[in-house]
Backbone as numpy.savetxt, mean C-alpha at the origin, in Angstrom:
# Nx Ny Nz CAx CAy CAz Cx Cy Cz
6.00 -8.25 14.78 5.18 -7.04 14.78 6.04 -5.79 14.78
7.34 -5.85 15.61 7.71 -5.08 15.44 8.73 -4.20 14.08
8.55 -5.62 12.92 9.18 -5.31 11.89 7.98 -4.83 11.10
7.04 -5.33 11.54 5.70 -4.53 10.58 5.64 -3.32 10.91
5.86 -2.98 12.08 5.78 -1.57 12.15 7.01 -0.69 12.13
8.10 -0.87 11.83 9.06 -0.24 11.22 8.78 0.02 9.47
8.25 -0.93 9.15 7.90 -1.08 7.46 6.80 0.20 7.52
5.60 -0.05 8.31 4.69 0.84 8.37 5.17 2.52 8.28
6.37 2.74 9.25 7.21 3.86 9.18 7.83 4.15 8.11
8.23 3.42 7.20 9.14 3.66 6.51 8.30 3.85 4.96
7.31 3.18 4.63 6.43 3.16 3.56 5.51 4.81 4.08
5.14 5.34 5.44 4.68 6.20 5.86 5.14 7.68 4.90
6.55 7.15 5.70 7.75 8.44 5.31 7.68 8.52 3.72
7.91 7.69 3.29 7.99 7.72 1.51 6.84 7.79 1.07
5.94 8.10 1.55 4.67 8.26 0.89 4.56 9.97 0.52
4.93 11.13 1.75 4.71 11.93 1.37 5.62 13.04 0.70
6.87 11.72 0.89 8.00 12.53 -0.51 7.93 12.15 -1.76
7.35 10.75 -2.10 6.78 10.63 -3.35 6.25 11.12 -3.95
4.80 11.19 -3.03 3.68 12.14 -3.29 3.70 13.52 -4.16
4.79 13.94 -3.00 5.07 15.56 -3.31 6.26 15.83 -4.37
6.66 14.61 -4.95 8.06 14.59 -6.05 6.84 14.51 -7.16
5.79 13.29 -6.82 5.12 13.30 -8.12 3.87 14.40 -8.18
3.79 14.99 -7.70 2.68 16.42 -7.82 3.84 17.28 -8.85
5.03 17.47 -8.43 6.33 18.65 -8.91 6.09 18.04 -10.74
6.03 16.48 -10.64 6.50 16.07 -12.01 5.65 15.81 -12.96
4.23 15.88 -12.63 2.83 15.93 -13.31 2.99 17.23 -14.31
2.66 17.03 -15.81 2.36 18.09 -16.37 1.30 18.32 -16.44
1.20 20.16 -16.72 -0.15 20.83 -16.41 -0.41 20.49 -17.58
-0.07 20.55 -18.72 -0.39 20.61 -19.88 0.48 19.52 -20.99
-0.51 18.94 -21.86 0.23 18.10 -23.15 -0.22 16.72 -23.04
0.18 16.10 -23.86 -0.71 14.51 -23.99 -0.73 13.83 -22.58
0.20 13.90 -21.83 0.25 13.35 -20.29 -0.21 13.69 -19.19
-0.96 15.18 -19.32 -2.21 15.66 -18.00 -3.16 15.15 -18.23
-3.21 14.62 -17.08 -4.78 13.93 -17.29 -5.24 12.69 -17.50
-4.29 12.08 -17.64 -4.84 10.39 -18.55 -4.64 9.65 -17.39
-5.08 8.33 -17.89 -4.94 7.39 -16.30 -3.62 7.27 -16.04
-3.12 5.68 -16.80 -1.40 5.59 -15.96 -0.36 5.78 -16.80
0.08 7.08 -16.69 1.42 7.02 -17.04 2.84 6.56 -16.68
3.30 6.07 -17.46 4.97 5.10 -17.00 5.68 5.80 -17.15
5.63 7.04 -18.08 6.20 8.50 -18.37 6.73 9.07 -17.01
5.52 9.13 -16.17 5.54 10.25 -15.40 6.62 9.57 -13.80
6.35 8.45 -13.99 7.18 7.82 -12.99 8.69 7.87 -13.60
8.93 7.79 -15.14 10.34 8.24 -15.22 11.15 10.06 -15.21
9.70 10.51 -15.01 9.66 11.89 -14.88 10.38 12.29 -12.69
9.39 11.40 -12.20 9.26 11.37 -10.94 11.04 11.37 -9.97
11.45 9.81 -10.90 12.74 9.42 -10.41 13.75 10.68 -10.15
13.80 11.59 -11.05 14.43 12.15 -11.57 14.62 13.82 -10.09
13.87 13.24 -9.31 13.85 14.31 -8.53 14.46 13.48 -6.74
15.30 13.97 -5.91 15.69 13.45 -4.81 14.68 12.88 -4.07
13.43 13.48 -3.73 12.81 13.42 -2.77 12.28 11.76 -3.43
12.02 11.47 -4.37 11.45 10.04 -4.68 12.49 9.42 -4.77
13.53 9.68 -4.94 14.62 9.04 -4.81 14.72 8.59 -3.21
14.89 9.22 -2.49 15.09 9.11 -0.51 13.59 8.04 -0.58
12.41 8.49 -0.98 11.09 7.68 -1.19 11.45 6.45 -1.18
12.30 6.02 -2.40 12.21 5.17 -3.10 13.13 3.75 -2.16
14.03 4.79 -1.53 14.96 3.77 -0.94 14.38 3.51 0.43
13.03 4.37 1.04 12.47 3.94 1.91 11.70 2.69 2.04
11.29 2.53 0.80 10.38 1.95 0.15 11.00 0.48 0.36
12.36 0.37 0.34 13.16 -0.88 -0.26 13.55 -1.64 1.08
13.86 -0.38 1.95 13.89 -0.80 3.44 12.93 -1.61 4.12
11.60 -0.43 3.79 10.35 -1.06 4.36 9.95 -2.36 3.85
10.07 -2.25 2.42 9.98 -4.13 1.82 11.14 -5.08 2.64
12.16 -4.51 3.50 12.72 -5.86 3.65 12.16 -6.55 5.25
11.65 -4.78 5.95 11.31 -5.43 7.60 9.62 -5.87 6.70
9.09 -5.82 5.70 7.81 -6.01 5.54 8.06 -7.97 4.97
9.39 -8.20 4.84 9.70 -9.77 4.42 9.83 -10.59 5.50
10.31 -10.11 6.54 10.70 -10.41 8.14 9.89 -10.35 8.65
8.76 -9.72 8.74 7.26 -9.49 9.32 6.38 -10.73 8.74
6.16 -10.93 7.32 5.28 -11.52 6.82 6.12 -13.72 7.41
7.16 -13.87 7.52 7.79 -14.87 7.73 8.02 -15.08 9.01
6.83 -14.30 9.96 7.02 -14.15 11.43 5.59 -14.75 11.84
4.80 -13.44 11.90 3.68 -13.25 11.99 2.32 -13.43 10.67
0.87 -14.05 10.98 0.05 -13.77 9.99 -0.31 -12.61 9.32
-0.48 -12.73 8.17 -1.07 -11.98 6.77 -1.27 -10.86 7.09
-2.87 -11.04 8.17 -3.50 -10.57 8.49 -3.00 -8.94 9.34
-2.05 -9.64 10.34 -1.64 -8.52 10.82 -0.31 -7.65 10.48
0.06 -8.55 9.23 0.95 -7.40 8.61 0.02 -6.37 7.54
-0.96 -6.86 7.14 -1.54 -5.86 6.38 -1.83 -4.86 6.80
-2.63 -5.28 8.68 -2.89 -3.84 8.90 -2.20 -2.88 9.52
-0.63 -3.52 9.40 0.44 -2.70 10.08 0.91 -1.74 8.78
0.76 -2.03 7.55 1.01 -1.62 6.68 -0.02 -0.76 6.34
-1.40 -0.99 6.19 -2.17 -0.02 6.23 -2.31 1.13 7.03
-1.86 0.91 8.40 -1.47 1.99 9.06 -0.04 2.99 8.62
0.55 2.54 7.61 1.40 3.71 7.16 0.15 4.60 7.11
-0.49 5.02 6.85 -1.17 6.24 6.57 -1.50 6.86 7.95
-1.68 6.22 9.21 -1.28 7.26 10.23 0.19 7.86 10.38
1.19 7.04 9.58 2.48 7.91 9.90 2.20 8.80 9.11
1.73 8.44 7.83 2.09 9.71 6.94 1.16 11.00 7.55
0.46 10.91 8.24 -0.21 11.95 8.70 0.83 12.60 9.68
1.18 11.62 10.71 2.10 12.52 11.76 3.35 13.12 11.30
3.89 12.22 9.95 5.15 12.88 9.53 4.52 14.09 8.64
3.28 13.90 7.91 3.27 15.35 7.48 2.47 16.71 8.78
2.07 16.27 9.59 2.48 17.26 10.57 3.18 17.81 11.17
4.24 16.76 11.24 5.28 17.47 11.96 6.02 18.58 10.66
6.14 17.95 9.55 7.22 17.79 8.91 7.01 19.02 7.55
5.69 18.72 7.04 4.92 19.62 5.99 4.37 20.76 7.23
4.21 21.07 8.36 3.00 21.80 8.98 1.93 21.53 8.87
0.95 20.67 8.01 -0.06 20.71 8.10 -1.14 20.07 9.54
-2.33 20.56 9.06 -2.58 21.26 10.64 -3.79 19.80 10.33
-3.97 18.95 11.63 -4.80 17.66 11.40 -6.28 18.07 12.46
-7.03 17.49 12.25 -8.48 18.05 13.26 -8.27 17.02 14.60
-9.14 17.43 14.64 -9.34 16.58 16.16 -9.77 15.06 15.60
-10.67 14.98 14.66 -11.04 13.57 14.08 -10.13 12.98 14.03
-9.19 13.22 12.83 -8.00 12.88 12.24 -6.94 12.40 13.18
-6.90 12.96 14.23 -6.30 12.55 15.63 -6.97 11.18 16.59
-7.89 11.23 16.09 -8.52 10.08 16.92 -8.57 9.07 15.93
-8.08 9.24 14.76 -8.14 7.95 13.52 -7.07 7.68 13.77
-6.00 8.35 14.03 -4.56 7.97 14.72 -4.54 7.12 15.73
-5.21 7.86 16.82 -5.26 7.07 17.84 -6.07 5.70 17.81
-6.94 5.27 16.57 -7.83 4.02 16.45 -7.14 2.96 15.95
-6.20 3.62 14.82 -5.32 2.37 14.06 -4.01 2.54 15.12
-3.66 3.07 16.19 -2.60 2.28 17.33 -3.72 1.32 18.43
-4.79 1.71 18.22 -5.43 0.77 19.33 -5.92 -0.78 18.49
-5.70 -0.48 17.24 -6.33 -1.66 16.26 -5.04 -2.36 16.46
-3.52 -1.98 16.26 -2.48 -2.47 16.18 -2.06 -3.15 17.77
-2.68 -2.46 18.60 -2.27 -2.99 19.62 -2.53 -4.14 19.86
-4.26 -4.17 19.81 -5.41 -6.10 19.94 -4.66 -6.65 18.88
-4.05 -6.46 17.91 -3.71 -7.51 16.89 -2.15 -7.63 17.56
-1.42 -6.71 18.24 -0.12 -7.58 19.18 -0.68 -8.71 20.01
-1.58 -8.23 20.80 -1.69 -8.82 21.63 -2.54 -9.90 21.82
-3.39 -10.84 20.47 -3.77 -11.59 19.70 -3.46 -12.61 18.81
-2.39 -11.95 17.86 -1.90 -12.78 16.71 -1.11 -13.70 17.09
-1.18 -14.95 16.66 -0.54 -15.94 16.55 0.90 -16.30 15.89
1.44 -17.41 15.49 2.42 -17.20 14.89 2.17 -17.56 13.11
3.04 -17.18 12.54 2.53 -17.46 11.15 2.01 -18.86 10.63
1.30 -19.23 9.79 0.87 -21.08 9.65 1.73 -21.31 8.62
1.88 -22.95 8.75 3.12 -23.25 8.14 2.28 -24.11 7.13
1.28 -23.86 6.49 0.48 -24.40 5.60 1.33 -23.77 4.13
1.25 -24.77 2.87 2.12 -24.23 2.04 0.54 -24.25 0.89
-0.71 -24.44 1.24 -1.93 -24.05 0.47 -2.24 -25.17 -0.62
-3.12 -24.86 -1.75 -3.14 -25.69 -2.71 -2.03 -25.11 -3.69
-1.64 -26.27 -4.49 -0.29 -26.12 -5.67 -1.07 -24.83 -6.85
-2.44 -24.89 -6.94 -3.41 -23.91 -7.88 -2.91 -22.47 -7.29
-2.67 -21.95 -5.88 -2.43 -20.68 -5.03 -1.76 -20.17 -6.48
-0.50 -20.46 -6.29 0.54 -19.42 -7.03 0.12 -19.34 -8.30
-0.30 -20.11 -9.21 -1.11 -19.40 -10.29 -1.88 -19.13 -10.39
-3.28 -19.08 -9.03 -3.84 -17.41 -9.10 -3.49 -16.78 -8.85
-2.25 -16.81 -7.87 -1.70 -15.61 -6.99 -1.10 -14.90 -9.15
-0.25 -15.56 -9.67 0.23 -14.93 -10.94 -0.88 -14.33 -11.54
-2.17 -14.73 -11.78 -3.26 -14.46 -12.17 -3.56 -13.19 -12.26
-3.22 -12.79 -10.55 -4.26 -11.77 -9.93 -3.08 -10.57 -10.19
-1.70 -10.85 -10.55 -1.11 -10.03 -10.66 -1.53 -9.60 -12.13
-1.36 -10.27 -13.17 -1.60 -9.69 -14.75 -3.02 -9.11 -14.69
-3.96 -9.57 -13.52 -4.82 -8.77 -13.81 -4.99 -7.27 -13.42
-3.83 -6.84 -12.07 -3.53 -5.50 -11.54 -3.17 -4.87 -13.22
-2.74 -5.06 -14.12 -2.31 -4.71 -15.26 -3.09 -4.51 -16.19
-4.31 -5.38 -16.24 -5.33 -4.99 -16.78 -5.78 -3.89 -16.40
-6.17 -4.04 -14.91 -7.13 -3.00 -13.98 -6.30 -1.29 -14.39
-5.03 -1.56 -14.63 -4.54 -0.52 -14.88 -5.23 0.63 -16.34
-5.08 -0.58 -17.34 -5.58 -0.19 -18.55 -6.94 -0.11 -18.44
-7.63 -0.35 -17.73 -9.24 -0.55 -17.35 -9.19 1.46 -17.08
-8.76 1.31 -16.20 -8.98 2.64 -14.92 -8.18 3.83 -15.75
-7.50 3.72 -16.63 -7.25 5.05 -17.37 -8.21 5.09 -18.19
-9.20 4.85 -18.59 -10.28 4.65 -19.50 -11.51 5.62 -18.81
-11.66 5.48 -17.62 -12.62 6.07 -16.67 -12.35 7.13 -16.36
-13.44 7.90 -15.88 -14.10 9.17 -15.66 -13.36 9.25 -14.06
-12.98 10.34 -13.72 -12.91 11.07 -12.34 -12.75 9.68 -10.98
-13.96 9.78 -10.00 -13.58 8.91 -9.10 -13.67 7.64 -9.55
-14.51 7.37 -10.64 -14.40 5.78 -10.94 -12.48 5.22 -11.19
-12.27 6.05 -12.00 -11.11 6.22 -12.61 -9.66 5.89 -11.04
-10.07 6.59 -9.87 -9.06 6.83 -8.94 -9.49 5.49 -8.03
-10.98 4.72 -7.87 -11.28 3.73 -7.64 -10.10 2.56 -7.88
-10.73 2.71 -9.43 -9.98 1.38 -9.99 -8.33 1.26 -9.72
-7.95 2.31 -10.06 -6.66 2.47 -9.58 -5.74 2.16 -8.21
-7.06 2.27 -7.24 -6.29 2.42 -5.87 -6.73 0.90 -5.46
-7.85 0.26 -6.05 -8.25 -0.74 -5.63 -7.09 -2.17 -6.72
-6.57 -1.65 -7.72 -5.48 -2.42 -8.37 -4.19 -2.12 -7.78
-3.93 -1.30 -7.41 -2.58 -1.17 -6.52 -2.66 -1.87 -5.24
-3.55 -1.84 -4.46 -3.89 -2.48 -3.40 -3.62 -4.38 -3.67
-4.46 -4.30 -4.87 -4.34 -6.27 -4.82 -2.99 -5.99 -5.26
-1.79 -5.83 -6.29 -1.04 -5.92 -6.70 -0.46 -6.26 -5.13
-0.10 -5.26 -4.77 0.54 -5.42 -3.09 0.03 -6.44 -2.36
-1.12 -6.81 -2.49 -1.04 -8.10 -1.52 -0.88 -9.06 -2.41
-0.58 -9.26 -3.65 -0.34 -10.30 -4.15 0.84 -10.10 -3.53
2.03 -9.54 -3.51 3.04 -9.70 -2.80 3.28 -9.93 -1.52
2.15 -9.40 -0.94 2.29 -10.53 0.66 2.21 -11.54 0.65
1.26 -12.25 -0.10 0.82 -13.58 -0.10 2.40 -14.26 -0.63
2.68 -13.54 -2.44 4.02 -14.52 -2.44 4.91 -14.71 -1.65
5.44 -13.54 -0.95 6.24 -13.76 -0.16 6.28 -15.04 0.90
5.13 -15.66 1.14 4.79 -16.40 2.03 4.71 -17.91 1.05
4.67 -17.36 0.12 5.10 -18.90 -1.19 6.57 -19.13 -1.62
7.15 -18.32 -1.43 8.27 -18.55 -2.23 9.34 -19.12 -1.02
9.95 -20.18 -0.73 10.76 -20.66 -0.23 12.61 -20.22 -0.24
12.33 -20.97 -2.28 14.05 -20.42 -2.49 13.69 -19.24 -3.15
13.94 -17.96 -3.20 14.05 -17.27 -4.33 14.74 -17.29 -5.76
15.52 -18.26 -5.64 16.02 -18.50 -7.00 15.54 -19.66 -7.83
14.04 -20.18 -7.26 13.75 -21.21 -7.81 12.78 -20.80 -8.95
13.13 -21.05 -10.36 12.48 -19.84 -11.36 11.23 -20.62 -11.86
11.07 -21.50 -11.50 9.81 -22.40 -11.83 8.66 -22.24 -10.81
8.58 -21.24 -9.81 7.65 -21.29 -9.04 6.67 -19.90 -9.59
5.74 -19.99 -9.54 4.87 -18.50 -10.00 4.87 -18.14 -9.39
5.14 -17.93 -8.12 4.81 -17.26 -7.11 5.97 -15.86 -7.50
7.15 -16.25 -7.04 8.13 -15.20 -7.41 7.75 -13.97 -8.96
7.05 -14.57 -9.68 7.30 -14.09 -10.73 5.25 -12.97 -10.45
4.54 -13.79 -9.39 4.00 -13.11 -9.01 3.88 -11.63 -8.46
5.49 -12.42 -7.46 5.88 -10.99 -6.73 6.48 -9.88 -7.63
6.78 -10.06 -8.35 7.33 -9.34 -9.84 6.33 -8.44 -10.52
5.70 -8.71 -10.49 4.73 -8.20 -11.31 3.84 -7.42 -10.76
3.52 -8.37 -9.90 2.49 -7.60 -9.10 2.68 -6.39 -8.23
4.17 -6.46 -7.99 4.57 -5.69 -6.82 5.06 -4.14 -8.38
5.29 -4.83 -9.07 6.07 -3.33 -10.45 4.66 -2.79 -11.16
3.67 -3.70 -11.44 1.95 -3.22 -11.41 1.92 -2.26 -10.50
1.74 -3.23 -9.30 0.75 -1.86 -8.40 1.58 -0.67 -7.84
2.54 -0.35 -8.24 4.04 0.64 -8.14 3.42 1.51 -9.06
3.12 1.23 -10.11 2.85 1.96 -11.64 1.48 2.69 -11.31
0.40 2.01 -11.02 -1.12 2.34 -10.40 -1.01 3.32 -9.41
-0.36 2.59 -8.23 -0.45 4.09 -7.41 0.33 5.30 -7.70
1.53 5.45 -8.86 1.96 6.45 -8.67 1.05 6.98 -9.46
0.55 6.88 -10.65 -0.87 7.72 -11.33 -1.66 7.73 -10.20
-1.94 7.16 -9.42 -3.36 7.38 -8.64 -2.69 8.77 -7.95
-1.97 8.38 -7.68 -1.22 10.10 -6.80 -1.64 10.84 -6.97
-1.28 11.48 -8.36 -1.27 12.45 -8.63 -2.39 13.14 -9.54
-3.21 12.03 -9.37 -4.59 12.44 -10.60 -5.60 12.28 -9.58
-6.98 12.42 -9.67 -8.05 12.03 -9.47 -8.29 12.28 -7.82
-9.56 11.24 -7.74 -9.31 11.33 -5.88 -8.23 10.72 -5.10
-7.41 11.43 -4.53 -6.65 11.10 -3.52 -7.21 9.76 -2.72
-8.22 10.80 -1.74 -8.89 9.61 -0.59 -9.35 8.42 -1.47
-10.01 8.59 -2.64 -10.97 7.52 -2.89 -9.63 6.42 -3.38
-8.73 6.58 -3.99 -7.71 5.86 -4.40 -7.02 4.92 -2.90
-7.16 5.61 -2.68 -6.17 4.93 -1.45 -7.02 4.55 -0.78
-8.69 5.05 -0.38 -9.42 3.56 0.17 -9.24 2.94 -0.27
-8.93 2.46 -1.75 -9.12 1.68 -2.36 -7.73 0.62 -2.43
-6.93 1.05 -1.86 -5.51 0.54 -1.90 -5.22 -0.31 -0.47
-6.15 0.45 0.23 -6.44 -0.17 1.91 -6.72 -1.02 1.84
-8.37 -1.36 1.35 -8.78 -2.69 0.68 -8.18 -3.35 0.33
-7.98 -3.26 -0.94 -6.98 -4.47 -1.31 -6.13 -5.03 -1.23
-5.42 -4.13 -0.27 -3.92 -5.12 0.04 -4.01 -5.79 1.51
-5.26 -5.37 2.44 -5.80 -6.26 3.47 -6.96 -6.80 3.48
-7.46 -7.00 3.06 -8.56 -7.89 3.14 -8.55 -9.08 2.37
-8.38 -9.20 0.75 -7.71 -10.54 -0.03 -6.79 -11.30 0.68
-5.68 -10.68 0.88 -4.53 -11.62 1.41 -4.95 -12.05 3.19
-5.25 -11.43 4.14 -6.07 -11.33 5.01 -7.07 -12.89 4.92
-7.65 -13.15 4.18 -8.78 -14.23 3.59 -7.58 -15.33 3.31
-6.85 -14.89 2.20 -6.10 -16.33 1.62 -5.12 -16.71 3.02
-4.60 -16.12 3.61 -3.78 -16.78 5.11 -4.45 -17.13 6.02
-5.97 -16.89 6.71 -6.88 -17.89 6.98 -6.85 -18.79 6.74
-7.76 -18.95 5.46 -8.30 -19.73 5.16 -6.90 -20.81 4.07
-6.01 -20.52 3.56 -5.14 -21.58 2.70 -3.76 -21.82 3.64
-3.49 -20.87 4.35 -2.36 -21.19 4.80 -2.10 -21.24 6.42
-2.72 -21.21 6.63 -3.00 -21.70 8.39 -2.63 -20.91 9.68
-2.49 -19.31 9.23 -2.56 -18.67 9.90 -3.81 -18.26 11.22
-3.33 -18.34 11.71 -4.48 -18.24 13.72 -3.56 -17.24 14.39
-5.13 -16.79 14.93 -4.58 -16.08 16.31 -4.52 -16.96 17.41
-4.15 -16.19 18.63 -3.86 -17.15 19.40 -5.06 -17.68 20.20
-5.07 -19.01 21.45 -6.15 -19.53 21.72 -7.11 -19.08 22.47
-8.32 -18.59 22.23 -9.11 -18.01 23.05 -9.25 -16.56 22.31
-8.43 -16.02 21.67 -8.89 -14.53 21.46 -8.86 -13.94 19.94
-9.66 -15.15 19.07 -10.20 -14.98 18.29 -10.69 -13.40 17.54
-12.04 -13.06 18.91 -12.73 -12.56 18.70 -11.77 -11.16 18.81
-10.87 -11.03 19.28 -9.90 -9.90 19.52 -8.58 -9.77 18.52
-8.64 -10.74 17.85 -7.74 -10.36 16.27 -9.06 -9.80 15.05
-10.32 -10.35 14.91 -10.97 -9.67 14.30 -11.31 -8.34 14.90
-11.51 -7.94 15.90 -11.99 -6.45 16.34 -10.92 -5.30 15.72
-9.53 -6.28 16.66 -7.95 -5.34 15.90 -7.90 -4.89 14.87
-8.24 -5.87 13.60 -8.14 -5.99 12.15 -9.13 -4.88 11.77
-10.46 -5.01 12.73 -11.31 -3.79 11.56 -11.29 -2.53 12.48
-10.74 -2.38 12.94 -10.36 -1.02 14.38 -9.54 -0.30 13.20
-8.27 -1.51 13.22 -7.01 -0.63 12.40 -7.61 -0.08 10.94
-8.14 -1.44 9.92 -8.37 -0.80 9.10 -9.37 0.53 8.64
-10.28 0.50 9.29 -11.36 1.55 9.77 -10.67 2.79 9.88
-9.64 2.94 11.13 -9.01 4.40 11.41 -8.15 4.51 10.16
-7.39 3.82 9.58 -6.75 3.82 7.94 -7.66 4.60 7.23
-8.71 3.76 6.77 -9.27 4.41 5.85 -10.04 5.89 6.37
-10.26 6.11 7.35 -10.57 7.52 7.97 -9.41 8.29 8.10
-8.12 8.14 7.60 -7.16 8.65 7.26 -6.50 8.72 5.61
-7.51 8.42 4.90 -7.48 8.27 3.67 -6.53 8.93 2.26
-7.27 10.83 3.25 -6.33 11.59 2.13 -5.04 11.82 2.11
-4.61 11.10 3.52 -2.82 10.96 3.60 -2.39 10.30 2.55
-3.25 9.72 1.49 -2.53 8.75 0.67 -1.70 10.02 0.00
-1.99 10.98 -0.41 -0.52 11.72 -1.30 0.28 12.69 -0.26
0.82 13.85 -0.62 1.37 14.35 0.36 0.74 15.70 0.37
0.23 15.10 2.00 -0.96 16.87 2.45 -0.33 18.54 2.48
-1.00 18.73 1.27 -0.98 20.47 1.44 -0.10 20.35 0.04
-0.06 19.58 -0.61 0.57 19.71 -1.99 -0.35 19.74 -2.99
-1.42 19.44 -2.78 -2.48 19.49 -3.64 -3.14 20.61 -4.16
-3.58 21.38 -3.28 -4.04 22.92 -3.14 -3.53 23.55 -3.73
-1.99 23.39 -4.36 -1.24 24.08 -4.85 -0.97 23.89 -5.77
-1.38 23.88 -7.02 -1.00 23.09 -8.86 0.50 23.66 -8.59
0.97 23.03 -9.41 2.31 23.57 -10.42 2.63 24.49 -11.53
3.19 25.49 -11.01 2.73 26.31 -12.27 4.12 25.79 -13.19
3.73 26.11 -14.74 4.56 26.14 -15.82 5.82 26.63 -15.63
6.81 26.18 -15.89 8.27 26.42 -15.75 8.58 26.89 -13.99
7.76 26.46 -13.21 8.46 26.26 -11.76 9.25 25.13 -11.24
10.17 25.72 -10.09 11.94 24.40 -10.43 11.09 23.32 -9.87
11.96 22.30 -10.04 11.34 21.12 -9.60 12.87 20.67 -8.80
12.84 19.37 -7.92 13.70 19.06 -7.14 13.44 19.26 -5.51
């Protein structure tokens, strides 16, 4: 748990330098404002430090988020991860100034009380290796984040930031789940790995368009979802993840406490107080 929540920190932190690298690198104008997912704009993005520092947060947090998932169940790494979005709130308070309500403070305070029942609940990870069919839906569900991609640039406004946040979301838990399939990593015959591949460079691509286009909040409910609740289900139910004996009923309360105050922390998905502010034409970037 406690590597889930270092990951949680660290995906937190890079959320709202991403965010705010990819607001700088969005054009106002020309074939690339506006459309669903651009791959453009993420090579636009790199190109600036702050997604760069992002990026290597990002790499960190994937490794305590590998150590977490090979510890503890699914379940409660998802919603340690879903709670990045209370960091990103406190780091953009402290850090951006922006000023949070009193609500917003108590959604904070809901996903540490959700995280807490799920410490003090969760079991140890199940050593169930599922049906041999898993990893090629798990591959499945990744080519289909790729679809969903090409789906959701097609769409109108919130439908559009929906689809998006709700394909970035599965992409990412397809990568929880592989992670929990893949044994050797160099074994190139397993789908699972090639799951994590895909799925994990998909839903990378999705959310950085979701960023910077459309609804914020509605995208990133949508990213909440999906990367806890699917995988959440498949470590139940295929791979034999339990809480511990007797307190059942207190890993489900945890689970929808945390995710609940998450998604009531929603518009942290980009970086707060960057929005309000377009980009004007020929202003520096970096």
């Amino acid at each position: 748990m406690i590597c889930a929540l270092a990951s949680a920190v660290c995906f937190g932190t890079a959320t709202v330098l991403q965010a705010a690298a990819t607001r700088a690198a969005e054009p106002s104008t020309g074939a690339g404002a506006g459309s669903g997912v651009d791959a453009a704009l993420l090579l636009r993005a790199v190109r600036q430090w702050r997604y760069v520092v992002g990026l290597a947060l990002d790499g960190l947090g994937f490794v305590f988020q590998i150590v977490a998932l090979r510890s503890v169940p699914i379940y409660a790494v998802g919603a340690a991860l879903a709670a990045s979005l209370a960091v990103t709130a406190v780091v953009a308070a402290r850090v951006l100034k922006v000023r949070l309500s009193g609500t917003e403070w108590g959604a904070v305070a809901v996903v540490c009380a959700g995280l807490a029942m799920l410490a003090l609940s969760a079991g140890a990870e199940g050593d169930d290796a599922g049906p041999a069919s898993l990893r090629w839906w798990l591959l499945g569900v990744a080519a289909a984040v790729l679809a969903a991609g090409a789906l959701g640039g097609r769409l109108p406004g919130r439908a559009r930031a929906l689809v998006l946040g709700l394909g970035a979301g599965c992409g990412f838990g397809a990568v929880e789940v592989a992670v929990r399939l893949i044994d050797d990593p160099f074994d190139l015959t397993n789908p699972a790995l090639y799951a994590l591949l895909l799925g994990g460079g998909a839903a990378f691509l999705l959310l950085t368009s979701a960023l910077s286009r459309g609804s914020v909040t509605t995208a990133t409910a949508g990213m909440v979802i999906g990367e806890t609740i699917g995988p959440a289900v498949v470590g139940v139910a295929w791979l034999g993840d339990q809480s511990r004996a007797g307190l059942g009923w207190l890993t489900i309360a945890g689970f929808a406490v945390a995710v609940a105050g998450a998604l009531a922390l929603a518009r942290f998905g980009e970086a707060p107080g960057t929005a309000p502010a377009p980009v004007r034409e020929g202003q520096g970037q970096g």
